[in-house]
PDB file of C-alpha atoms in Angstrom:
ATOM      1  CA  GLU A 143      89.652 103.140  98.565  1.00  0.00           C
ATOM      2  CA  ILE A 144      86.690 100.381 100.061  1.00  0.00           C
ATOM      3  CA  VAL A 145      87.288  99.749 103.677  1.00  0.00           C
ATOM      4  CA  MET A 146      86.359  96.139 104.599  1.00  0.00           C
ATOM      5  CA  THR A 147      86.654  95.384 108.409  1.00  0.00           C
ATOM      6  CA  GLN A 148      86.219  91.803 109.865  1.00  0.00           C
ATOM      7  CA  SER A 149      84.475  90.563 112.961  1.00  0.00           C
ATOM      8  CA  PRO A 150      85.554  88.470 114.966  1.00  0.00           C
ATOM      9  CA  LEU A 151      89.561  88.777 114.814  1.00  0.00           C
ATOM     10  CA  SER A 152      90.350  85.526 117.040  1.00  0.00           C
ATOM     11  CA  LEU A 153      87.052  82.625 116.748  1.00  0.00           C
ATOM     12  CA  PRO A 154      88.198  79.962 118.599  1.00  0.00           C
ATOM     13  CA  VAL A 155      86.135  76.908 117.212  1.00  0.00           C
ATOM     14  CA  THR A 156      84.934  73.071 118.398  1.00  0.00           C
ATOM     15  CA  PRO A 157      85.242  70.481 115.717  1.00  0.00           C
ATOM     16  CA  GLY A 158      81.808  69.452 114.065  1.00  0.00           C
ATOM     17  CA  GLU A 159      80.947  73.099 115.434  1.00  0.00           C
ATOM     18  CA  PRO A 160      79.254  75.789 113.398  1.00  0.00           C
ATOM     19  CA  ALA A 161      80.815  79.028 113.191  1.00  0.00           C
ATOM     20  CA  SER A 162      80.622  82.232 110.983  1.00  0.00           C
ATOM     21  CA  ILE A 163      82.574  85.220 110.240  1.00  0.00           C
ATOM     22  CA  SER A 164      81.268  88.710 109.150  1.00  0.00           C
ATOM     23  CA  CYS A 165      82.576  91.359 106.983  1.00  0.00           C
ATOM     24  CA  ARG A 166      81.946  94.604 106.141  1.00  0.00           C
ATOM     25  CA  SER A 167      82.476  96.906 103.822  1.00  0.00           C
ATOM     26  CA  SER A 168      82.427 100.963 103.729  1.00  0.00           C
ATOM     27  CA  GLN A 169      80.785 100.729 100.614  1.00  0.00           C
ATOM     28  CA  SER A 170      78.044  98.759  98.734  1.00  0.00           C
ATOM     29  CA  LEU A 171      79.924  95.302  96.721  1.00  0.00           C
ATOM     30  CA  VAL A 172      77.062  94.780  94.195  1.00  0.00           C
ATOM     31  CA  ASP A 173      77.263  96.031  91.053  1.00  0.00           C
ATOM     32  CA  ARG A 174      74.800  97.326  88.229  1.00  0.00           C
ATOM     33  CA  ASN A 175      74.342  93.368  86.968  1.00  0.00           C
ATOM     34  CA  GLY A 176      73.435  92.545  90.816  1.00  0.00           C
ATOM     35  CA  TYR A 177      77.214  90.621  90.819  1.00  0.00           C
ATOM     36  CA  LYS A 178      78.735  91.173  94.195  1.00  0.00           C
ATOM     37  CA  TYR A 179      82.379  91.619  94.089  1.00  0.00           C
ATOM     38  CA  LEU A 180      83.130  89.992  97.670  1.00  0.00           C
ATOM     39  CA  ASN A 181      85.771  86.783  97.741  1.00  0.00           C
ATOM     40  CA  TRP A 182      86.829  84.567 100.631  1.00  0.00           C
ATOM     41  CA  TYR A 183      90.349  83.292 101.524  1.00  0.00           C
ATOM     42  CA  LEU A 184      91.634  80.866 103.743  1.00  0.00           C
ATOM     43  CA  GLN A 185      95.865  80.943 104.702  1.00  0.00           C
ATOM     44  CA  LYS A 186      96.625  78.181 106.197  1.00  0.00           C
ATOM     45  CA  PRO A 187      99.753  78.608 108.410  1.00  0.00           C
ATOM     46  CA  GLY A 188     103.295  79.264 106.439  1.00  0.00           C
ATOM     47  CA  GLN A 189     100.773  78.514 102.940  1.00  0.00           C
ATOM     48  CA  SER A 190      99.353  81.300 101.311  1.00  0.00           C
ATOM     49  CA  PRO A 191      96.276  82.272 100.427  1.00  0.00           C
ATOM     50  CA  GLN A 192      93.981  79.881  98.963  1.00  0.00           C
ATOM     51  CA  LEU A 193      90.580  81.226  97.776  1.00  0.00           C
ATOM     52  CA  LEU A 194      87.665  79.577  99.205  1.00  0.00           C
ATOM     53  CA  ILE A 195      84.471  82.260  97.904  1.00  0.00           C
ATOM     54  CA  TYR A 196      83.630  84.613  95.216  1.00  0.00           C
ATOM     55  CA  LEU A 197      81.539  87.174  93.695  1.00  0.00           C
ATOM     56  CA  GLY A 198      79.821  86.188  97.366  1.00  0.00           C
ATOM     57  CA  SER A 199      79.015  83.105  97.101  1.00  0.00           C
ATOM     58  CA  SER A 200      80.372  80.789  94.612  1.00  0.00           C
ATOM     59  CA  ARG A 201      82.832  78.008  96.186  1.00  0.00           C
ATOM     60  CA  ALA A 202      86.539  77.802  94.382  1.00  0.00           C
ATOM     61  CA  SER A 203      86.990  74.830  92.603  1.00  0.00           C
ATOM     62  CA  GLY A 204      88.032  71.807  95.422  1.00  0.00           C
ATOM     63  CA  VAL A 205      86.443  73.885  98.050  1.00  0.00           C
ATOM     64  CA  PRO A 206      84.553  71.122 100.353  1.00  0.00           C
ATOM     65  CA  ALA A 207      80.718  72.055 100.754  1.00  0.00           C
ATOM     66  CA  ARG A 208      80.984  72.942 104.507  1.00  0.00           C
ATOM     67  CA  PHE A 209      81.986  76.995 102.974  1.00  0.00           C
ATOM     68  CA  SER A 210      79.093  78.674 102.397  1.00  0.00           C
ATOM     69  CA  GLY A 211      79.136  82.789 101.534  1.00  0.00           C
ATOM     70  CA  SER A 212      76.130  84.576 101.556  1.00  0.00           C
ATOM     71  CA  GLY A 213      75.136  88.538 101.917  1.00  0.00           C
ATOM     72  CA  SER A 214      74.629  91.436 100.225  1.00  0.00           C
ATOM     73  CA  GLY A 215      75.233  95.057  99.850  1.00  0.00           C
ATOM     74  CA  THR A 216      77.932  96.707 102.437  1.00  0.00           C
ATOM     75  CA  ASP A 217      77.632  93.111 104.953  1.00  0.00           C
ATOM     76  CA  PHE A 218      78.568  89.360 104.636  1.00  0.00           C
ATOM     77  CA  THR A 219      79.438  86.823 106.245  1.00  0.00           C
ATOM     78  CA  LEU A 220      81.212  82.405 105.355  1.00  0.00           C
ATOM     79  CA  LYS A 221      79.623  80.878 107.414  1.00  0.00           C
ATOM     80  CA  ILE A 222      81.303  76.952 107.984  1.00  0.00           C
ATOM     81  CA  SER A 223      78.597  74.393 108.653  1.00  0.00           C
ATOM     82  CA  ARG A 224      81.452  71.762 110.898  1.00  0.00           C
ATOM     83  CA  VAL A 225      84.311  73.128 111.400  1.00  0.00           C
ATOM     84  CA  GLU A 226      87.223  70.304 110.426  1.00  0.00           C
ATOM     85  CA  PRO A 227      91.155  70.416 112.323  1.00  0.00           C
ATOM     86  CA  GLU A 228      92.853  71.861 109.069  1.00  0.00           C
ATOM     87  CA  ASP A 229      90.096  74.878 108.879  1.00  0.00           C
ATOM     88  CA  VAL A 230      92.313  76.473 110.703  1.00  0.00           C
ATOM     89  CA  GLY A 231      93.952  79.346 109.896  1.00  0.00           C
ATOM     90  CA  LEU A 232      93.643  83.333 109.247  1.00  0.00           C
ATOM     91  CA  TYR A 233      90.335  84.033 107.399  1.00  0.00           C
ATOM     92  CA  TYR A 234      90.566  87.367 104.957  1.00  0.00           C
ATOM     93  CA  CYS A 235      87.440  88.753 102.191  1.00  0.00           C
ATOM     94  CA  MET A 236      88.634  91.707 100.079  1.00  0.00           C
ATOM     95  CA  GLN A 237      86.441  93.227  97.658  1.00  0.00           C
ATOM     96  CA  GLY A 238      86.523  92.810  93.987  1.00  0.00           C
ATOM     97  CA  LEU A 239      84.259  95.960  93.339  1.00  0.00           C
ATOM     98  CA  GLN A 240      86.725  99.012  92.478  1.00  0.00           C
ATOM     99  CA  ALA A 241      90.574  99.355  92.904  1.00  0.00           C
ATOM    100  CA  PRO A 242      92.452  99.307  95.178  1.00  0.00           C
ATOM    101  CA  TRP A 243      91.635  95.827  96.013  1.00  0.00           C
ATOM    102  CA  THR A 244      91.328  95.793  99.625  1.00  0.00           C
ATOM    103  CA  PHE A 245      90.963  93.363 102.263  1.00  0.00           C
ATOM    104  CA  GLY A 246      89.762  92.810 105.676  1.00  0.00           C
ATOM    105  CA  GLN A 247      91.849  92.364 109.059  1.00  0.00           C
ATOM    106  CA  GLY A 248      91.663  88.878 109.000  1.00  0.00           C
ATOM    107  CA  THR A 249      90.457  86.717 111.702  1.00  0.00           C
ATOM    108  CA  LYS A 250      92.014  84.081 113.280  1.00  0.00           C
ATOM    109  CA  VAL A 251      90.393  80.433 113.821  1.00  0.00           C
ATOM    110  CA  ASP A 252      91.969  77.811 116.267  1.00  0.00           C
ATOM    111  CA  ILE A 253      90.812  74.881 117.773  1.00  0.00           C
ATOM    112  CA  LYS A 254      89.474  75.619 121.450  1.00  0.00           C
TER     113      LYS A 254
ATOM    114  CA  GLN B 488      98.083  73.147  86.399  1.00  0.00           C
ATOM    115  CA  LEU B 489      98.675  76.375  87.000  1.00  0.00           C
ATOM    116  CA  GLN B 490     101.699  77.505  89.559  1.00  0.00           C
ATOM    117  CA  LEU B 491     103.501  80.374  90.237  1.00  0.00           C
ATOM    118  CA  GLN B 492     106.468  80.883  91.271  1.00  0.00           C
ATOM    119  CA  GLU B 493     108.366  83.853  93.176  1.00  0.00           C
ATOM    120  CA  SER B 494     112.169  84.455  92.327  1.00  0.00           C
ATOM    121  CA  GLY B 495     114.486  87.243  93.399  1.00  0.00           C
ATOM    122  CA  PRO B 496     116.574  88.324  96.731  1.00  0.00           C
ATOM    123  CA  GLY B 497     115.796  88.021  99.879  1.00  0.00           C
ATOM    124  CA  LEU B 498     117.358  90.991 101.329  1.00  0.00           C
ATOM    125  CA  VAL B 499     117.755  94.574 100.237  1.00  0.00           C
ATOM    126  CA  LYS B 500     119.213  97.145 101.602  1.00  0.00           C
ATOM    127  CA  PRO B 501     117.520 100.612 102.225  1.00  0.00           C
ATOM    128  CA  SER B 502     116.898 103.438  99.963  1.00  0.00           C
ATOM    129  CA  GLU B 503     117.784 100.579  97.492  1.00  0.00           C
ATOM    130  CA  THR B 504     114.971  98.846  94.985  1.00  0.00           C
ATOM    131  CA  LEU B 505     113.202  95.315  95.136  1.00  0.00           C
ATOM    132  CA  SER B 506     113.195  92.991  92.305  1.00  0.00           C
ATOM    133  CA  LEU B 507     111.450  90.247  91.939  1.00  0.00           C
ATOM    134  CA  THR B 508     110.294  88.126  89.155  1.00  0.00           C
ATOM    135  CA  CYS B 509     107.076  85.768  88.822  1.00  0.00           C
ATOM    136  CA  THR B 510     106.828  82.623  86.740  1.00  0.00           C
ATOM    137  CA  VAL B 511     104.206  81.464  85.373  1.00  0.00           C
ATOM    138  CA  SER B 512     103.628  77.444  84.166  1.00  0.00           C
ATOM    139  CA  GLY B 513     100.425  75.716  82.856  1.00  0.00           C
ATOM    140  CA  ASP B 514      99.533  78.600  81.624  1.00  0.00           C
ATOM    141  CA  SER B 515      99.863  81.818  79.552  1.00  0.00           C
ATOM    142  CA  ILE B 516     100.072  85.392  80.804  1.00  0.00           C
ATOM    143  CA  THR B 517      97.935  86.356  77.621  1.00  0.00           C
ATOM    144  CA  SER B 518      95.577  85.430  78.050  1.00  0.00           C
ATOM    145  CA  SER B 519      92.502  87.773  77.906  1.00  0.00           C
ATOM    146  CA  ASN B 520      90.543  86.496  80.443  1.00  0.00           C
ATOM    147  CA  TYR B 521      93.263  87.395  83.384  1.00  0.00           C
ATOM    148  CA  TYR B 522      95.664  89.871  84.797  1.00  0.00           C
ATOM    149  CA  TRP B 523      98.659  89.060  86.697  1.00  0.00           C
ATOM    150  CA  GLY B 524      99.046  90.992  90.467  1.00  0.00           C
ATOM    151  CA  TRP B 525     101.685  91.342  93.150  1.00  0.00           C
ATOM    152  CA  ILE B 526     100.304  91.510  97.006  1.00  0.00           C
ATOM    153  CA  ARG B 527     102.205  91.977 100.017  1.00  0.00           C
ATOM    154  CA  GLN B 528     102.144  90.766 103.750  1.00  0.00           C
ATOM    155  CA  PRO B 529     104.379  91.976 106.208  1.00  0.00           C
ATOM    156  CA  PRO B 530     105.399  89.586 109.014  1.00  0.00           C
ATOM    157  CA  GLY B 531     102.200  88.946 111.193  1.00  0.00           C
ATOM    158  CA  LYS B 532     100.183  92.123 109.455  1.00  0.00           C
ATOM    159  CA  GLY B 533      97.356  92.086 106.547  1.00  0.00           C
ATOM    160  CA  LEU B 534      97.480  91.940 102.533  1.00  0.00           C
ATOM    161  CA  GLU B 535      98.006  94.260 100.698  1.00  0.00           C
ATOM    162  CA  TRP B 536      97.811  94.673  97.003  1.00  0.00           C
ATOM    163  CA  ILE B 537     100.666  96.536  95.500  1.00  0.00           C
ATOM    164  CA  GLY B 538      99.589  96.211  92.289  1.00  0.00           C
ATOM    165  CA  SER B 539      98.476  94.562  88.164  1.00  0.00           C
ATOM    166  CA  ILE B 540      99.160  94.390  84.882  1.00  0.00           C
ATOM    167  CA  TYR B 541      97.441  92.636  81.643  1.00  0.00           C
ATOM    168  CA  TYR B 542      98.533  91.131  78.471  1.00  0.00           C
ATOM    169  CA  SER B 543      98.684  93.990  76.699  1.00  0.00           C
ATOM    170  CA  GLY B 544     100.951  95.883  79.309  1.00  0.00           C
ATOM    171  CA  SER B 545      98.013  97.966  80.732  1.00  0.00           C
ATOM    172  CA  THR B 546      99.390  98.601  84.473  1.00  0.00           C
ATOM    173  CA  TYR B 547      97.135  99.919  87.582  1.00  0.00           C
ATOM    174  CA  TYR B 548      98.962 100.031  91.459  1.00  0.00           C
ATOM    175  CA  ASN B 549      97.737 101.150  94.960  1.00  0.00           C
ATOM    176  CA  PRO B 550      98.232 104.844  94.917  1.00  0.00           C
ATOM    177  CA  SER B 551      99.902 104.207  98.304  1.00  0.00           C
ATOM    178  CA  LEU B 552     102.520 102.761  96.419  1.00  0.00           C
ATOM    179  CA  LYS B 553     101.915 104.292  92.656  1.00  0.00           C
ATOM    180  CA  SER B 554     105.407 106.487  92.795  1.00  0.00           C
ATOM    181  CA  ARG B 555     107.489 103.894  93.957  1.00  0.00           C
ATOM    182  CA  VAL B 556     105.875 101.129  91.841  1.00  0.00           C
ATOM    183  CA  THR B 557     106.546  99.337  88.130  1.00  0.00           C
ATOM    184  CA  ILE B 558     104.856  96.457  86.778  1.00  0.00           C
ATOM    185  CA  SER B 559     106.489  94.836  83.817  1.00  0.00           C
ATOM    186  CA  LEU B 560     106.070  91.113  81.966  1.00  0.00           C
ATOM    187  CA  ASP B 561     108.240  89.630  79.905  1.00  0.00           C
ATOM    188  CA  THR B 562     105.628  87.259  77.514  1.00  0.00           C
ATOM    189  CA  SER B 563     108.975  84.966  76.023  1.00  0.00           C
ATOM    190  CA  LYS B 564     109.936  83.941  79.673  1.00  0.00           C
ATOM    191  CA  ASN B 565     106.203  83.266  80.217  1.00  0.00           C
ATOM    192  CA  GLN B 566     106.952  85.897  83.682  1.00  0.00           C
ATOM    193  CA  PHE B 567     106.090  89.303  85.168  1.00  0.00           C
ATOM    194  CA  SER B 568     108.076  91.597  87.626  1.00  0.00           C
ATOM    195  CA  LEU B 569     108.107  93.926  90.635  1.00  0.00           C
ATOM    196  CA  LYS B 570     110.276  96.596  90.787  1.00  0.00           C
ATOM    197  CA  LEU B 571     109.835  98.634  93.981  1.00  0.00           C
ATOM    198  CA  LYS B 572     112.400 101.353  94.787  1.00  0.00           C
ATOM    199  CA  SER B 573     113.443 103.983  97.279  1.00  0.00           C
ATOM    200  CA  VAL B 574     112.737 100.964 100.283  1.00  0.00           C
ATOM    201  CA  THR B 575     112.714 100.995 103.895  1.00  0.00           C
ATOM    202  CA  ALA B 576     112.134  98.669 106.671  1.00  0.00           C
ATOM    203  CA  ALA B 577     108.354  99.741 106.302  1.00  0.00           C
ATOM    204  CA  ASP B 578     108.290  97.009 103.017  1.00  0.00           C
ATOM    205  CA  THR B 579     109.837  94.148 104.682  1.00  0.00           C
ATOM    206  CA  ALA B 580     106.897  92.029 103.949  1.00  0.00           C
ATOM    207  CA  VAL B 581     106.131  88.413 102.321  1.00  0.00           C
ATOM    208  CA  TYR B 582     105.723  89.491  98.690  1.00  0.00           C
ATOM    209  CA  PHE B 583     102.677  86.730  96.462  1.00  0.00           C
ATOM    210  CA  CYS B 584     102.439  87.151  92.879  1.00  0.00           C
ATOM    211  CA  ALA B 585      98.663  85.457  91.765  1.00  0.00           C
ATOM    212  CA  ARG B 586      96.443  85.580  88.707  1.00  0.00           C
ATOM    213  CA  GLY B 587      93.520  87.813  88.917  1.00  0.00           C
ATOM    214  CA  LYS B 588      90.227  86.474  87.612  1.00  0.00           C
ATOM    215  CA  ARG B 589      87.970  88.859  85.192  1.00  0.00           C
ATOM    216  CA  VAL B 590      83.875  88.466  85.143  1.00  0.00           C
ATOM    217  CA  THR B 591      82.323  87.362  82.371  1.00  0.00           C
ATOM    218  CA  ILE B 592      79.151  88.916  82.087  1.00  0.00           C
ATOM    219  CA  SER B 593      76.580  86.833  79.681  1.00  0.00           C
ATOM    220  CA  GLY B 594      79.637  85.895  77.590  1.00  0.00           C
ATOM    221  CA  VAL B 595      81.766  89.056  77.774  1.00  0.00           C
ATOM    222  CA  ILE B 596      85.031  89.397  79.253  1.00  0.00           C
ATOM    223  CA  THR B 597      84.443  93.191  81.349  1.00  0.00           C
ATOM    224  CA  GLY B 598      86.207  95.380  83.769  1.00  0.00           C
ATOM    225  CA  LEU B 599      89.473  94.421  85.475  1.00  0.00           C
ATOM    226  CA  GLU B 600      90.618  91.077  88.001  1.00  0.00           C
ATOM    227  CA  ALA B 601      87.692  90.715  90.509  1.00  0.00           C
ATOM    228  CA  TRP B 602      89.820  87.666  92.418  1.00  0.00           C
ATOM    229  CA  PHE B 603      93.008  86.473  92.852  1.00  0.00           C
ATOM    230  CA  ASP B 604      93.234  82.678  91.820  1.00  0.00           C
ATOM    231  CA  PRO B 605      95.907  80.977  92.483  1.00  0.00           C
ATOM    232  CA  TRP B 606      98.622  83.140  94.643  1.00  0.00           C
ATOM    233  CA  GLY B 607     102.480  81.554  94.788  1.00  0.00           C
ATOM    234  CA  GLN B 608     104.049  80.662  97.607  1.00  0.00           C
ATOM    235  CA  GLY B 609     105.326  83.551  98.838  1.00  0.00           C
ATOM    236  CA  THR B 610     109.117  85.114  99.011  1.00  0.00           C
ATOM    237  CA  LEU B 611     109.848  86.568 101.842  1.00  0.00           C
ATOM    238  CA  VAL B 612     111.771  90.553 101.343  1.00  0.00           C
ATOM    239  CA  THR B 613     113.673  92.258 104.343  1.00  0.00           C
ATOM    240  CA  VAL B 614     114.883  95.488 104.159  1.00  0.00           C
ATOM    241  CA  SER B 615     118.101  95.600 105.745  1.00  0.00           C
ATOM    242  CA  SER B 616     121.640  97.514 106.055  1.00  0.00           C
TER     243      SER B 616
END
């Protein structure tokens, strides 16, 4: 099984400032077609996870442009260009290359 | 708008079988573009994929749970279901159902699901006597 490791696990942020979360996989998430099978989710308090980014860098429908995904191989990053108060919650990366699908431990983002 | 809603008992006794149903509205579960999956989250912990089903009835499960899990679907009701047998306290969790999207490459739908979207609101199942 592919192991997903996120860092940091806790990220205090200041509204208006940028933030980034790292996700590392135990093996490459790029297939032979060049697709990057790495997704990002945000789980707001008391809610179910919502898709932010799929296939490494594609924003899901309705996701603000301040969220961006990048990376390749085994190292991926989620960036928030300017944090808004509503961005607090748990962020998870997930690999979709090889079953069983696996998630990172989660990164808790809260306001300083 | 696609919506998924989990339903089932919130309390299950140890050694018994946990049974949940996910009702899908706003889309048909017979679409070839998607799988339909179950994911769980123990209190205060991370996410664990349980298993998924395709409209054909084809299933695949997390090896860590495979011996205890059965996922089935009822196309007439646009629902799919989860059964987890011989539960223990370690199975206490919020259970989510979700739609799994397959990737389209050069116009061809390929592979298994690559991401989950959307998710249901989740339902807490507690295993306790």
